[in-house]
Amino acid sequence: MPVYNAQTYLADSISSILGQTLKELELIIVNDCSTDDSLELIKFFEEKDKRIKVIDLKENGGMSNARNEGNKKASCDLIAVQDSDDISLQTRLEKVVKFFKDNPDTDLLYTAYNIINPDNDVIAAMRADPFSIDSVFNEQVTYAGHPTFVYKKKAILDVTYEN
């Protein structure tokens, strides 16, 4: 979870991971030199839950750099994307772990998702159509919601996020 000045939604985002039905997880939070109270909030959660690992960057490098740092430190075989303003459904990780067990040749998964407003009302439902290179070129859209990505660590070791 890359974090930069995210105190408004951060507690809900962290809580949605810690409240997963799948309990065996690690939550890597990368603070990218936040100037608000994000780091204090992160440390509050870290003290309460040993599944949290915090990386406190000394220089702001942007979201892509923070993601890359988190990916490098991950000790799990699967990495689930979670931004500091995302909320995951309680069964998200349990379901994706089962999917990867049932589909061992899959390296990356993305799903449909909802966009919510600050009151947690669903304001849009986003679909997850199969990936198509034609859609990328013709429609300039992938229908792949990045906040839903889960990928095998071994599949991204030589790939980095770029700003």
XYZ file of C-alpha atoms in Angstrom, residues 13-157:
145
model
C -8.259 1.105 3.782
C -5.970 -0.542 6.335
C -8.943 -1.904 8.294
C -10.378 -3.493 5.154
C -7.207 -5.559 4.776
C -6.807 -6.445 8.434
C -10.460 -7.529 8.512
C -10.093 -10.060 5.714
C -11.498 -13.564 6.200
C -8.043 -14.786 5.138
C -5.957 -14.119 8.239
C -2.518 -15.232 6.986
C -1.329 -12.108 5.199
C 1.181 -9.343 5.374
C 0.314 -5.739 4.763
C 3.269 -3.730 3.519
C 2.649 -0.019 3.869
C 5.114 2.297 2.127
C 5.000 5.847 3.447
C 6.280 8.128 0.680
C 7.268 11.103 2.893
C 3.740 12.097 3.874
C 3.476 15.548 5.413
C 0.065 14.963 7.046
C -0.651 12.522 9.904
C -0.498 9.416 7.698
C 2.680 8.042 9.292
C 1.278 8.411 12.820
C -1.852 6.558 11.748
C 0.223 3.815 10.111
C 2.302 3.403 13.293
C -0.888 3.183 15.363
C -2.038 0.224 13.266
C 1.445 -1.313 13.200
C 1.531 -1.412 17.011
C -1.784 -3.290 17.070
C -1.141 -5.832 14.302
C 2.105 -7.678 13.636
C 1.035 -8.486 10.068
C 1.860 -4.895 9.118
C 5.322 -4.033 7.810
C 6.127 -0.365 7.350
C 8.631 1.117 4.947
C 9.202 4.813 5.653
C 10.918 6.288 2.614
C 13.307 9.150 3.311
C 12.688 10.823 -0.040
C 9.428 11.211 -1.962
C 9.695 9.080 -5.082
C 6.075 8.878 -6.202
C 3.511 6.100 -6.180
C 5.336 3.887 -8.680
C 8.530 3.950 -6.636
C 6.581 3.184 -3.461
C 4.874 0.224 -5.179
C 8.220 -1.110 -6.383
C 9.682 -0.877 -2.874
C 6.709 -2.733 -1.427
C 6.850 -5.433 -4.102
C 10.545 -6.029 -3.385
C 9.902 -6.481 0.348
C 6.907 -8.794 -0.037
C 7.515 -12.218 1.459
C 4.303 -13.747 0.109
C 3.934 -15.517 -3.231
C 0.913 -13.367 -4.164
C 0.778 -9.578 -4.112
C -2.585 -7.819 -3.977
C -2.714 -4.161 -4.981
C -4.321 -1.908 -2.391
C -4.017 1.868 -2.535
C -4.508 4.045 0.511
C -7.990 5.074 -0.625
C -9.172 1.574 -1.602
C -11.484 -0.599 0.456
C -11.416 -4.342 -0.104
C -14.398 -6.569 0.472
C -13.893 -8.925 3.435
C -13.540 -12.068 1.324
C -11.305 -10.567 -1.378
C -8.052 -12.272 -0.427
C -9.665 -15.598 0.443
C -11.314 -15.725 -2.971
C -8.229 -14.762 -4.955
C -6.010 -17.250 -3.122
C -8.520 -19.980 -3.967
C -8.597 -18.793 -7.586
C -4.805 -19.009 -7.896
C -4.783 -22.474 -6.284
C -7.435 -23.629 -8.728
C -5.665 -21.955 -11.691
C -1.920 -22.484 -11.122
C -0.951 -21.246 -14.604
C -2.433 -17.797 -13.918
C 0.056 -15.062 -13.034
C -2.266 -12.044 -12.821
C -5.883 -11.586 -11.852
C -8.140 -8.559 -11.964
C -11.820 -8.279 -11.161
C -14.824 -6.008 -11.391
C -15.065 -3.304 -8.739
C -17.265 -0.524 -7.449
C -16.489 3.155 -7.153
C -17.851 4.616 -3.932
C -18.315 8.139 -2.628
C -17.141 9.368 0.810
C -20.379 8.002 2.334
C -19.574 4.515 0.959
C -22.453 4.664 -1.522
C -21.755 2.843 -4.786
C -21.755 5.441 -7.566
C -20.457 3.241 -10.399
C -19.888 -0.440 -11.074
C -16.854 -1.141 -13.222
C -16.723 -4.291 -15.298
C -13.763 -6.592 -15.779
C -13.872 -7.710 -19.378
C -11.185 -10.091 -20.615
C -8.012 -8.278 -21.577
C -7.834 -7.367 -25.238
C -4.965 -5.598 -26.958
C -7.519 -4.375 -29.532
C -9.440 -2.580 -26.762
C -6.244 -0.905 -25.640
C -5.517 0.433 -29.126
C -9.045 1.042 -30.428
C -10.863 2.182 -27.300
C -7.831 3.197 -25.225
C -9.217 1.212 -22.313
C -8.264 -2.094 -20.717
C -11.230 -2.745 -18.406
C -8.614 -3.899 -15.921
C -9.062 -2.052 -12.643
C -5.612 -1.689 -11.132
C -6.951 -1.619 -7.541
C -8.160 -5.192 -8.074
C -4.861 -6.602 -9.373
C -3.354 -9.638 -7.677
C -0.205 -11.103 -9.174
C 2.413 -13.697 -8.447
C 5.561 -12.105 -7.089
C 7.719 -14.281 -9.344
C 5.894 -12.876 -12.388
C 6.819 -9.268 -11.603
C 10.365 -9.595 -10.249
